[in-house]
Short mmCIF file of C-alpha atoms and ligand atoms in Angstrom, two decimals:
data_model
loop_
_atom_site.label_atom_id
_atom_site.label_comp_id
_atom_site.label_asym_id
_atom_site.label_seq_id
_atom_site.Cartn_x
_atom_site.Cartn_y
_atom_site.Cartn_z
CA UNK U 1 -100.32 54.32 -75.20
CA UNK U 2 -101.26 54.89 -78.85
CA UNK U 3 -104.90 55.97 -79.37
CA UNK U 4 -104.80 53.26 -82.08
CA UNK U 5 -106.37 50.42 -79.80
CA UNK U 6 -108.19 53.30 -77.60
CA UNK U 7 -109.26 51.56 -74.90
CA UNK U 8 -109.52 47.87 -75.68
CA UNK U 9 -108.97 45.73 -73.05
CA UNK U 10 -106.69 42.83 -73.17
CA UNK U 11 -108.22 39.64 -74.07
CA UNK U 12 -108.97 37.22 -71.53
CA UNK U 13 -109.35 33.51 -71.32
CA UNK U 14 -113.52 33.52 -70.70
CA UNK U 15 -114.48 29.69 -71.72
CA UNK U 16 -116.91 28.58 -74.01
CA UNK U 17 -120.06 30.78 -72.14
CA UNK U 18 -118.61 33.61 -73.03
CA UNK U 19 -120.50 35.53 -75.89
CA UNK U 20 -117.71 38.79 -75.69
CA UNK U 21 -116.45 39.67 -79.32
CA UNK U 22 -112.99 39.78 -77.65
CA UNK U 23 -112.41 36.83 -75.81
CA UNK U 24 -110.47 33.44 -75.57
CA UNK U 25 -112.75 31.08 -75.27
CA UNK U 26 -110.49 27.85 -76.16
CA UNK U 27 -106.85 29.24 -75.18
CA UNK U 28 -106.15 29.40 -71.72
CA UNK U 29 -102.35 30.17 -71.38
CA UNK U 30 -101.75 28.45 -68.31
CA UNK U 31 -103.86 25.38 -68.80
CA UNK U 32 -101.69 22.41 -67.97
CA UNK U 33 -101.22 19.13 -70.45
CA UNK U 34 -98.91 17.37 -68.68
CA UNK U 35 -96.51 19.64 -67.68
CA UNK U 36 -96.57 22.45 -69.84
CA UNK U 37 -98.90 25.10 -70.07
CA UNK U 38 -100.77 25.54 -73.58
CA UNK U 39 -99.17 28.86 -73.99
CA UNK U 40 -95.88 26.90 -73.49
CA UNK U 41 -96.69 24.13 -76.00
CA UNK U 42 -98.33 26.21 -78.71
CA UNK U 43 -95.72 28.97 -78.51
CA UNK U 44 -97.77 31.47 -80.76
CA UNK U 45 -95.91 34.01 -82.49
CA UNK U 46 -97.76 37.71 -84.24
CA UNK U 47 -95.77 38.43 -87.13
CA UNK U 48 -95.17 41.97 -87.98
CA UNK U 49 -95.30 42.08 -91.96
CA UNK U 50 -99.07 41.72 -92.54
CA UNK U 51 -100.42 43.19 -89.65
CA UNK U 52 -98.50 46.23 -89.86
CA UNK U 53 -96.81 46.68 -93.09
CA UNK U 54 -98.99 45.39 -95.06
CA UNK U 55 -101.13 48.46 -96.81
CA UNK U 56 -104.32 45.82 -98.22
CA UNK U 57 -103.31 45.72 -101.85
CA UNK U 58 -104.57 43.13 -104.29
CA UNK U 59 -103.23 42.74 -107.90
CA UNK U 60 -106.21 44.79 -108.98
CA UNK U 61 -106.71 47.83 -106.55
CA UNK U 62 -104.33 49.35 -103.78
CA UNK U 63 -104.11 50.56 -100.36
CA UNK U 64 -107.36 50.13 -98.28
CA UNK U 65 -106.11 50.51 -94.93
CA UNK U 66 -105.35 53.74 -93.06
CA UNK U 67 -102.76 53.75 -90.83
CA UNK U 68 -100.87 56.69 -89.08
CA UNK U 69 -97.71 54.98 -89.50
CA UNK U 70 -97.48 54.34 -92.73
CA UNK U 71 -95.09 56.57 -93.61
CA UNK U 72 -91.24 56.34 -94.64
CA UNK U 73 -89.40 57.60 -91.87
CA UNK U 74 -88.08 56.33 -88.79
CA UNK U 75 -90.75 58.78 -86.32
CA UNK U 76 -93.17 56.56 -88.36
CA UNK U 77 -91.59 53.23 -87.78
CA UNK U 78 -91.20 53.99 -84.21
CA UNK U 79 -95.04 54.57 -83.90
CA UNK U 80 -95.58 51.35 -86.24
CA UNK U 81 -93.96 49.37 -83.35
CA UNK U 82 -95.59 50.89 -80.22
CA UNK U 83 -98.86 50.16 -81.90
CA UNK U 84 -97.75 46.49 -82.61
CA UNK U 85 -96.20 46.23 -79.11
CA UNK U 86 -99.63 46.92 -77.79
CA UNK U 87 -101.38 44.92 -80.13
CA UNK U 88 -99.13 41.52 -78.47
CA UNK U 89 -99.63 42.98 -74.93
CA UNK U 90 -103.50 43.10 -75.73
CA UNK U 91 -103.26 38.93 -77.42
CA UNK U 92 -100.71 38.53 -74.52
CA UNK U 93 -99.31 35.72 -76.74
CA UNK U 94 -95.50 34.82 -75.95
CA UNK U 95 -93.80 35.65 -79.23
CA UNK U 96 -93.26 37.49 -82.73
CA UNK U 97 -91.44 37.58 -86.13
CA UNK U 98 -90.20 40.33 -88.68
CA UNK U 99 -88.06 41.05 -91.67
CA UNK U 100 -85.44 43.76 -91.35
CA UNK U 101 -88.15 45.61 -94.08
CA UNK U 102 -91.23 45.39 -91.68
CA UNK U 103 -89.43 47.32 -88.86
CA UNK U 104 -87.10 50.26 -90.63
CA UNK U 105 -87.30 52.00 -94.05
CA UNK U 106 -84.89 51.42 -96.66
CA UNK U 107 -82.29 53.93 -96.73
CA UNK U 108 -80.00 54.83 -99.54
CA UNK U 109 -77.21 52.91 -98.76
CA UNK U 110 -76.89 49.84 -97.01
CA UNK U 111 -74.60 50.95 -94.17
CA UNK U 112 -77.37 53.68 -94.00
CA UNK U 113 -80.37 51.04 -93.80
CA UNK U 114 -78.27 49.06 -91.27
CA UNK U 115 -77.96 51.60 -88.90
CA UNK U 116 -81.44 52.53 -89.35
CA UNK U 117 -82.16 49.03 -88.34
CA UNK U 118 -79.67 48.68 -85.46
CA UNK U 119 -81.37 51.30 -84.15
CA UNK U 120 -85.12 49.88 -84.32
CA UNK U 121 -83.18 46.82 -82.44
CA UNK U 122 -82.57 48.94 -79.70
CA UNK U 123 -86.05 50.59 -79.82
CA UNK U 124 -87.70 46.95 -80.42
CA UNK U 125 -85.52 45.67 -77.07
CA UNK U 126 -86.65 47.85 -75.20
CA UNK U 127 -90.67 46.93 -75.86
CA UNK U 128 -89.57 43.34 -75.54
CA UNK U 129 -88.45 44.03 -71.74
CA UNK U 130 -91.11 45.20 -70.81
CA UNK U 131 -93.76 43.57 -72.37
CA UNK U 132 -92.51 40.47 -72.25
CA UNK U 133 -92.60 39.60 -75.84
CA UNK U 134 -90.13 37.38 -77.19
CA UNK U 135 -88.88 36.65 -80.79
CA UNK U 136 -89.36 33.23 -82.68
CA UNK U 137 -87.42 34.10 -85.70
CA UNK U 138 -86.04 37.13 -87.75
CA UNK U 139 -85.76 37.08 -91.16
CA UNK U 140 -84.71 39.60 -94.09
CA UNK U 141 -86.63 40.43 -96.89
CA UNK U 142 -84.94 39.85 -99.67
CA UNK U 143 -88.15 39.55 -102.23
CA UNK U 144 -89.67 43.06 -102.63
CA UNK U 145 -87.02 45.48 -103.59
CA UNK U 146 -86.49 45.33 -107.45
CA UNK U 147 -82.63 44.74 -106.95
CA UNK U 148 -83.85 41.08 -105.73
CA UNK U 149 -86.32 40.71 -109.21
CA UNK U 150 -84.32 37.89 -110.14
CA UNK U 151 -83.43 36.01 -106.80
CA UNK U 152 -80.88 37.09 -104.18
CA UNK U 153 -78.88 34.42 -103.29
CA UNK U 154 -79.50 32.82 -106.91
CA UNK U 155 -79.12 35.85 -109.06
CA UNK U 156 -77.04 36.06 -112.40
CA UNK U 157 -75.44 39.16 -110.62
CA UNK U 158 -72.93 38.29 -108.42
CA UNK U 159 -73.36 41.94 -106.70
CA UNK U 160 -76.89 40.88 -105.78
CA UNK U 161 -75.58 37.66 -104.24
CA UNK U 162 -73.34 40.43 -102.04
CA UNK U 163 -75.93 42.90 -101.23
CA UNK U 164 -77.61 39.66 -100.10
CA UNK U 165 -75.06 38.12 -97.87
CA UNK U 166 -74.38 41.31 -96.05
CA UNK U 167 -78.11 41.59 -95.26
CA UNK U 168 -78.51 38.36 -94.13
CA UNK U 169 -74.98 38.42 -91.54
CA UNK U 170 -77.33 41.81 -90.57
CA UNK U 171 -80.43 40.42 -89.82
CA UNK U 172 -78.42 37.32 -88.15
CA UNK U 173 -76.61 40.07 -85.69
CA UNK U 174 -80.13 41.57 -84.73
CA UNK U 175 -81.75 38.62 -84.05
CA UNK U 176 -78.83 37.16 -82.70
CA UNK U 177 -79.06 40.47 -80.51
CA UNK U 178 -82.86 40.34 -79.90
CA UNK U 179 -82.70 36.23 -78.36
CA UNK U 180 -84.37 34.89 -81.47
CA UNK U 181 -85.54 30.96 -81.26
CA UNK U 182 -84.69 30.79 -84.82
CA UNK U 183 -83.94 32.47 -88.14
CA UNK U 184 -85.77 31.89 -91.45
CA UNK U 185 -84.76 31.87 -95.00
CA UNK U 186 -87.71 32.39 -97.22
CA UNK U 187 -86.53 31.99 -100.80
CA UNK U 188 -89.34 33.98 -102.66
CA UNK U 189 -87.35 34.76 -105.10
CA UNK U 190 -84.79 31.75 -104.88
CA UNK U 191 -86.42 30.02 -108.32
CA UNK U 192 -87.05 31.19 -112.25
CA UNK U 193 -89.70 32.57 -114.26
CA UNK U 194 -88.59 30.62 -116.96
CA UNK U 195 -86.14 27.77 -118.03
CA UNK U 196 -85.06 29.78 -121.39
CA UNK U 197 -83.05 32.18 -119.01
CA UNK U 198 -81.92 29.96 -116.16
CA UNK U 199 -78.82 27.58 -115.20
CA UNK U 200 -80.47 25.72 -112.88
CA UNK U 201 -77.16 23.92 -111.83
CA UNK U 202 -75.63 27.19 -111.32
CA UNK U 203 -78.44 28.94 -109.04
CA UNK U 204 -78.42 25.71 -106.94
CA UNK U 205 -74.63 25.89 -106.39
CA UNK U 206 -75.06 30.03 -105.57
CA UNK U 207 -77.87 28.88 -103.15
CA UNK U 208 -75.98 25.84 -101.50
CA UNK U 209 -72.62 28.30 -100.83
CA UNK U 210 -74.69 31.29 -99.57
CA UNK U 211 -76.95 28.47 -97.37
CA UNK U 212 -73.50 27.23 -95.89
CA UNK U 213 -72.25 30.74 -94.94
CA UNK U 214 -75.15 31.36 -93.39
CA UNK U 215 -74.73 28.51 -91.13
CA UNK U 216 -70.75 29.61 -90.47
CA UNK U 217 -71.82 32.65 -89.72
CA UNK U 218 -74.74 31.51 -87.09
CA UNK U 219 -71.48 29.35 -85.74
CA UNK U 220 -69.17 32.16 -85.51
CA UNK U 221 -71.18 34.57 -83.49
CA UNK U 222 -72.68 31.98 -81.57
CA UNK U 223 -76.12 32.34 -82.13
CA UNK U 224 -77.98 29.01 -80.17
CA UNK U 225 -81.43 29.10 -82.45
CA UNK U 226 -82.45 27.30 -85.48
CA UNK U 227 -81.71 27.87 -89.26
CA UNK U 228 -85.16 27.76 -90.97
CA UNK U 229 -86.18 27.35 -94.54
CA UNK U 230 -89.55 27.59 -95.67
CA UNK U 231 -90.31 25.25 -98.43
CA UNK U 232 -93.04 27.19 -100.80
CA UNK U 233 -93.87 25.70 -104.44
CA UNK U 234 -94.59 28.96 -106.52
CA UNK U 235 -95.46 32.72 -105.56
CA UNK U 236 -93.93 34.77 -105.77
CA UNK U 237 -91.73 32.93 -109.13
CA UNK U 238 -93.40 30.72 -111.33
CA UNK U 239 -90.73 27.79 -109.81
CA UNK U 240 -89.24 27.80 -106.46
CA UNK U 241 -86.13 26.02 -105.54
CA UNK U 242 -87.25 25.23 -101.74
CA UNK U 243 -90.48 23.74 -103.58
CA UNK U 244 -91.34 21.05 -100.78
CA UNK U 245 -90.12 19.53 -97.22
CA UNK U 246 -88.68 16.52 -99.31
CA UNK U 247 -87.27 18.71 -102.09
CA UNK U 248 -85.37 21.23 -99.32
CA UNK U 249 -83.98 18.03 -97.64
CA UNK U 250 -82.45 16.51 -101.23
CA UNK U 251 -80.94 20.33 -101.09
CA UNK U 252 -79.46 20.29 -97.53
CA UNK U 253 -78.17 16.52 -98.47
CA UNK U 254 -76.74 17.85 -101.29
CA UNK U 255 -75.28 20.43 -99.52
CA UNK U 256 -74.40 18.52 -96.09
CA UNK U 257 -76.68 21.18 -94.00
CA UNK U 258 -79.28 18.12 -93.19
CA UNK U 259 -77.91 18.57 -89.48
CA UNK U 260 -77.74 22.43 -89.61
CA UNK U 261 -81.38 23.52 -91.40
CA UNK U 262 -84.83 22.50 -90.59
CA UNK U 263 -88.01 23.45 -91.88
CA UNK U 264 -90.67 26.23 -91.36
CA UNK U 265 -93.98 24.74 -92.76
CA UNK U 266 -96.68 26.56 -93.58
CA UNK U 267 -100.37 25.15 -94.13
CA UNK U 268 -101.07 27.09 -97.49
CA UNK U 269 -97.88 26.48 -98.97
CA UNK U 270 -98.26 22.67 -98.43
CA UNK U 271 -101.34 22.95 -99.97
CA UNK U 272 -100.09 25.40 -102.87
CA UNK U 273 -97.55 22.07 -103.70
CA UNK U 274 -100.58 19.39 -103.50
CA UNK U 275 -99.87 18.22 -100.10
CA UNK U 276 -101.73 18.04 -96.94
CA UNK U 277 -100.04 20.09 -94.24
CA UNK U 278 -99.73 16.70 -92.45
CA UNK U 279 -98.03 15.65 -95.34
CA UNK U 280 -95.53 17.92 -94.81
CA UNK U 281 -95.25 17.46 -91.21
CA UNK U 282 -94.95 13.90 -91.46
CA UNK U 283 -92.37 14.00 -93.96
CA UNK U 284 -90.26 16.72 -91.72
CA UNK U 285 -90.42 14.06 -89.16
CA UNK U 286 -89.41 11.62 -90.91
CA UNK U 287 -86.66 13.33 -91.83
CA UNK U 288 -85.79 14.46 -88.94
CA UNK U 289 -85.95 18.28 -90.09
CA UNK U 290 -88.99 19.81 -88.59
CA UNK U 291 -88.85 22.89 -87.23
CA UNK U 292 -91.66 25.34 -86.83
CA UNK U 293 -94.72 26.51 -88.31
CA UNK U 294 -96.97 29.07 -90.39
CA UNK U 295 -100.27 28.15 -89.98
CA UNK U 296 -101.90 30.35 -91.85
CA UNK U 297 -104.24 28.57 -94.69
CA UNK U 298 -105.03 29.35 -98.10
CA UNK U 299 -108.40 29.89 -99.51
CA UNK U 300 -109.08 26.43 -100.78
CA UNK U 301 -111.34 27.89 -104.16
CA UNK U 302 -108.79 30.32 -105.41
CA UNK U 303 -105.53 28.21 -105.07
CA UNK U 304 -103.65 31.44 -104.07
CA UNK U 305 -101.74 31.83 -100.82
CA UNK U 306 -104.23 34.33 -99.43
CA UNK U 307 -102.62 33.73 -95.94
CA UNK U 308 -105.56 33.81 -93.78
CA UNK U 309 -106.32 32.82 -89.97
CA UNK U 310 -106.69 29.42 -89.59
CA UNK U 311 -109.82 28.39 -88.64
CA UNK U 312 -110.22 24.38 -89.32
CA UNK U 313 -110.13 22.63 -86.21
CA UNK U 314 -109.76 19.44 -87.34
CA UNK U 315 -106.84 19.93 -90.01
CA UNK U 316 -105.31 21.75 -86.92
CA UNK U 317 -105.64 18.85 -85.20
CA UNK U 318 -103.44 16.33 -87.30
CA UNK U 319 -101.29 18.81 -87.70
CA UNK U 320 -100.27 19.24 -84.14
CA UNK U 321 -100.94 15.35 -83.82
CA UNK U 322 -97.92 15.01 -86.08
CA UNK U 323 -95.96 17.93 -83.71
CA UNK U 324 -97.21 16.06 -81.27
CA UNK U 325 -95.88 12.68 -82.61
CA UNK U 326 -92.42 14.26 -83.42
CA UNK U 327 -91.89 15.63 -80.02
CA UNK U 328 -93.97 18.51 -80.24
CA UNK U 329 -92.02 22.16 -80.97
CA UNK U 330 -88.53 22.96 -79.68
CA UNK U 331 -87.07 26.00 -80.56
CA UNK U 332 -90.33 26.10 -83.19
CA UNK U 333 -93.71 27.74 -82.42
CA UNK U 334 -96.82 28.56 -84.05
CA UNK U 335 -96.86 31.59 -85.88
CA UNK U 336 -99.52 33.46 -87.91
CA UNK U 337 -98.22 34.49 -91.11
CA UNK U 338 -101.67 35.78 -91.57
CA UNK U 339 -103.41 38.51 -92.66
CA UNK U 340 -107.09 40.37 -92.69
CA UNK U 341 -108.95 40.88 -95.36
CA UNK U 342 -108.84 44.14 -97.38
CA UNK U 343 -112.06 45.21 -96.35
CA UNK U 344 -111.38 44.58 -92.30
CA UNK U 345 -110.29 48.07 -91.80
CA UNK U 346 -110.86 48.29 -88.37
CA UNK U 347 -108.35 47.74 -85.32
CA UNK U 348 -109.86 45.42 -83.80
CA UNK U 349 -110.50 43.14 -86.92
CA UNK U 350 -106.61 42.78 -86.26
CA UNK U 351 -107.54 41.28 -82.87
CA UNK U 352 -110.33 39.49 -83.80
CA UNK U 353 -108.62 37.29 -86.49
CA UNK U 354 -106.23 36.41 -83.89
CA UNK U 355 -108.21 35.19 -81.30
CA UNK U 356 -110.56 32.94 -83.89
CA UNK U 357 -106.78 31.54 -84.84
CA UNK U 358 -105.45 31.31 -81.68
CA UNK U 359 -108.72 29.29 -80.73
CA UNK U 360 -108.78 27.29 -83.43
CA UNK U 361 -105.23 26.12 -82.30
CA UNK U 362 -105.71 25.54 -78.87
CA UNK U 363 -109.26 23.25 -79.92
CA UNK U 364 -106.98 21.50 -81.88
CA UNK U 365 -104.12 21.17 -79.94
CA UNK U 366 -106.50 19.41 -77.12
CA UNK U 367 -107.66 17.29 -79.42
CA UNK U 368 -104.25 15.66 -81.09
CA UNK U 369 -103.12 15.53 -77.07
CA UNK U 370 -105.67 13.58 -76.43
CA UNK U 371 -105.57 11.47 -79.22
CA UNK U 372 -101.83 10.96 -78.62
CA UNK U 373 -102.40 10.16 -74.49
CA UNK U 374 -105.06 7.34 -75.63
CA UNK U 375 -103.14 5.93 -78.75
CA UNK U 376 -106.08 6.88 -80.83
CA UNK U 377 -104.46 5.79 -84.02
CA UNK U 378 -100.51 4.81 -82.42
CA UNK U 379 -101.94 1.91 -81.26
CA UNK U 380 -103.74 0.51 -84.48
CA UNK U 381 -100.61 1.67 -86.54
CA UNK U 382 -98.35 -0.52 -84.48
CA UNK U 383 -100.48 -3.13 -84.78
CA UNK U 384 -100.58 -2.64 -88.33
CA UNK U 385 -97.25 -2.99 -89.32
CA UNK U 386 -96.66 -5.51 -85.93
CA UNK U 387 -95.62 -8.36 -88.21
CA UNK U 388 -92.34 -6.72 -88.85
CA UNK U 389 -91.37 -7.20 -85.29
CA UNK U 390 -90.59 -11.21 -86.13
CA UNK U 391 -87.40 -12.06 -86.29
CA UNK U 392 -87.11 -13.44 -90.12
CA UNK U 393 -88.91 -9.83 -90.96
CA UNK U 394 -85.89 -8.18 -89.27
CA UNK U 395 -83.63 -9.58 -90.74
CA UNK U 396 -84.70 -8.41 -94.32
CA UNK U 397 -84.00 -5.28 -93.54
CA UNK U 398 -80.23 -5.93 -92.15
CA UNK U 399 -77.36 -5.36 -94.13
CA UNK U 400 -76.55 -9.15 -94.41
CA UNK U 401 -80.11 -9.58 -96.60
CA UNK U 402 -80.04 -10.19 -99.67
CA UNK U 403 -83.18 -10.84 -102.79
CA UNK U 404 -81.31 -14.46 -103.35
CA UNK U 405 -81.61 -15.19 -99.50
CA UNK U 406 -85.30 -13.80 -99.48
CA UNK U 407 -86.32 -15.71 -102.22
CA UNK U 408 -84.95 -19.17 -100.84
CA UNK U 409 -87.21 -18.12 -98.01
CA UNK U 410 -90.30 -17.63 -99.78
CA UNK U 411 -89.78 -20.52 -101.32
CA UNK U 412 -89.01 -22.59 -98.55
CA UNK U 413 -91.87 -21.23 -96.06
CA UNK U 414 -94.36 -20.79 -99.02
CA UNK U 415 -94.76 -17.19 -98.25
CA UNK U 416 -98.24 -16.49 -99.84
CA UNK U 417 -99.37 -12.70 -98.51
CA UNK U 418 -103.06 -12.74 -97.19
CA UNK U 419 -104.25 -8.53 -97.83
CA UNK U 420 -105.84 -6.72 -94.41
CA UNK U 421 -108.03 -4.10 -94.16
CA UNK U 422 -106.13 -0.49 -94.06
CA UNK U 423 -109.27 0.46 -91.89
CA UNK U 424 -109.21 4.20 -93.41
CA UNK U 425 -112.63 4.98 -92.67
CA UNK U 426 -112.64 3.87 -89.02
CA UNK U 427 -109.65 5.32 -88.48
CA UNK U 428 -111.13 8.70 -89.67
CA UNK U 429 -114.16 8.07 -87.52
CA UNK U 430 -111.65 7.80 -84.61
CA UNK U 431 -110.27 11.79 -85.10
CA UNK U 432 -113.76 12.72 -85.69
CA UNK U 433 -114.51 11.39 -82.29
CA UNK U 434 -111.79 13.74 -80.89
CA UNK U 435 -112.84 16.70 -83.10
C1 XLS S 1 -94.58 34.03 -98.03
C2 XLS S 1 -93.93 33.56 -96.82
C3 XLS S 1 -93.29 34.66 -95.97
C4 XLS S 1 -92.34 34.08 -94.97
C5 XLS S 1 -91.40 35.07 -94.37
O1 XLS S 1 -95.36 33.34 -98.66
O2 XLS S 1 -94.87 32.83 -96.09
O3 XLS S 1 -94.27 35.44 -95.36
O4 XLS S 1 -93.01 33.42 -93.94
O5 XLS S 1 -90.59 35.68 -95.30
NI1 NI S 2 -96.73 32.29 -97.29
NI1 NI S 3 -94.67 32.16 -94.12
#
């Protein structure tokens, strides 16, 4: 044991009595809803980046955080992950993500930096036996180094587009190696500042080739998890490609990947594009792309994606009410892309913002079950759009239909629409019953 936790207990599920700081009081792992346990449905996931990479910079000021591994060599990366492997046996929750950045430092070379990570793999294996921990994605970071100022896969320089490739086939190997659920493509970079610089037909070719070789590659070695983008609007560029679920799917149609790439939506970024999350959900499902989640929300004054826990039950809950709707998660889970704020500087700060999320969640998650079990709102949306189950309302829709044939019928039955009440405000009342 690191003395960074010293000698915090791991967190327990207490119920709603409980008044301990450090306590589930909502998320009971092995709860049963139907037959899964919660900590089977919700699949949580810790990610790595902002919990222990992250140094508590702002635009305006910079590190606030002081952390004995933040250092540049591998003795320090090493440390970085024992603490963070006792920081997921203390939440006890199932799973994790990283970037090939959050675990090893950059080296000079990139057969240098690949080693270096092959060898945290090992190191990161080993923690994973024994604590149990499993991966929900990997991803590579291909965003903060200045080499990747002007996109990766989408960058004028074809040697960027390289140095990109081979980092991704790396970070596919490792968490290929590791049992990953899925891998995620992030483009932070994957858009333009401005239009006065950019072929915008050009980038989206670059993007659509390197997207397909990823997917050859996942083939190839045989890797069984799920390709993952995650649609953003802005932020890190001024424009993103991967701008919204709808916008990645006219991408992947584009592209024929529809069948090969979901989505990895994340509450502030739906929000950053002027959608609900359940927008975005919805729309995944509809689709048929949904994959996982980041549901970490934004602070709704600023605008910015400030990441934080989330802590809204009821937006949780028609968020997993959609999940829910769609199947719930497969390979997908919930992870918390999510960070404290600069001035937590304490350890257990780290836990704390966990457990409120983690709580949230599981309040939620209860609540869209139970809404789905009773039909809360399935059953007056069926009825709502019932009339289409008549025959002559079929057959508008087959391929024999035509506007000449519908048009004799209007005329011929006097079709005369009578408007219905959408019933928006009971049907709100109904999920605030549940919340
Ligand atoms: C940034 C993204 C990023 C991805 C992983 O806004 O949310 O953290 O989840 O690269
Ligand atoms: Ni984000
Ligand atoms: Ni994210």
């Amino acid at each position: 044991m690191t003395p960074f936790f010293a000698d915090i207990e791991p967190i327990t599920y207490q119920g709603t009595d409980s008044n301990a700081e450090l306590a589930y009081r909502h998320y009971n792992p092995t709860e049963m809803l139907g037959d899964k346990t919660m900590a089977e449905h919700l699949r949580f996931a810790v990610c790595y980046w902002h919990n222990f990479v992250w140094p508590g910079n702002d635009p305006f000021g910079g590190q606030t955080f002081e952390r004995p591994w933040f250092d540049d060599t591998m003795a320090a990366a090493k440390l970085k992950a024992d603490v963070a492997f006792e920081m997921f046996a203390l939440l006890q929750q199932p799973f994790f993500c990283f970037h090939d950045f959050d675990v090893r430092p950059e080296a000079d070379t990139l057969a240098a930096s690949n080693a270096r990570l092959d060898e945290m793999v090992d190191y990161l294996l080993a923690k994973m036996e024994t604590t149990g921990t499993r991966l929900l994605w990997g991803t590579a970071n291909l965003f903060s180094h200045r080499r990747y100022m002007s996109g990766a896969a989408t960058n004028p320089d074809p040697e960027v587009f390289a140095y990109a490739a081979a980092t991704v086939k790396q970070c596919l190997d490792a968490t290929h190696r590791m049992g990953g659920a899925n891998y995620v493509l992030w483009g932070g970079r994957e858009g333009y500042e401005t239009l006065l610089n950019t072929d915008l037909k050009r980038e989206l070719e670059q993007y659509g080739r390197f997207l397909s070789m990823v997917v050859d590659y996942k083939h190839k070695i045989g890797f069984e998890g799920t390709i993952l983008i995650e649609p953003k609007p802005q932020e890190p560029t001024k424009h993103q490609y991967d701008f919204d679920t709808a916008t990645v799917y006219g991408f992947l149609k584009k592209f024929d990947l529809e069948q090969e790439v979901k989505v990895n939506i994340e509450t502030g970024h739906a929000v950053l594009a002027g959608h609900s999350f359940e927008h975005e959900l919805a729309t995944a499902n509809a689709l048929g792309i949904f994959g996982s989640i980041d549901a970490n929300r934004n602070d709704y004054q600023s605008g910015w994606d400030t990441d934080q826990f989330p802590n809204n039950v009821p937006e949780m809950t028609l968020a997993y009410y959609h999940i829910l709707a769609g199947g719930g998660f497969g390979n997908g889970g919930t992870n918390f892309d999510t960070k404290i704020r600069r001035q937590s500087l304490e350890p257990d700060d780290l836990l704390s913002g966990h457990i409120g999320a983690m709580d949230t969640c599981a309040r939620a998650f209860k609540n869209a079950w139970q809404m789905q079990a009773e039909g809360a709102l399935a059953t007056p949306l069926a009825e709502r759009y019932a009339a289409w189950d008549q025959p002559w309302a079929q057959a508008m829709l087959s391929e024999n239909a035509s506007l000449e044939a519908i048009a004799a019928e209007v005329e011929r039955k006097g079709i005369d629409p009578t408007p219905r009440s959408g019933r928006q405000e009971q049907l709100e009342n109904v999920v605030n019953r549940y919340c």
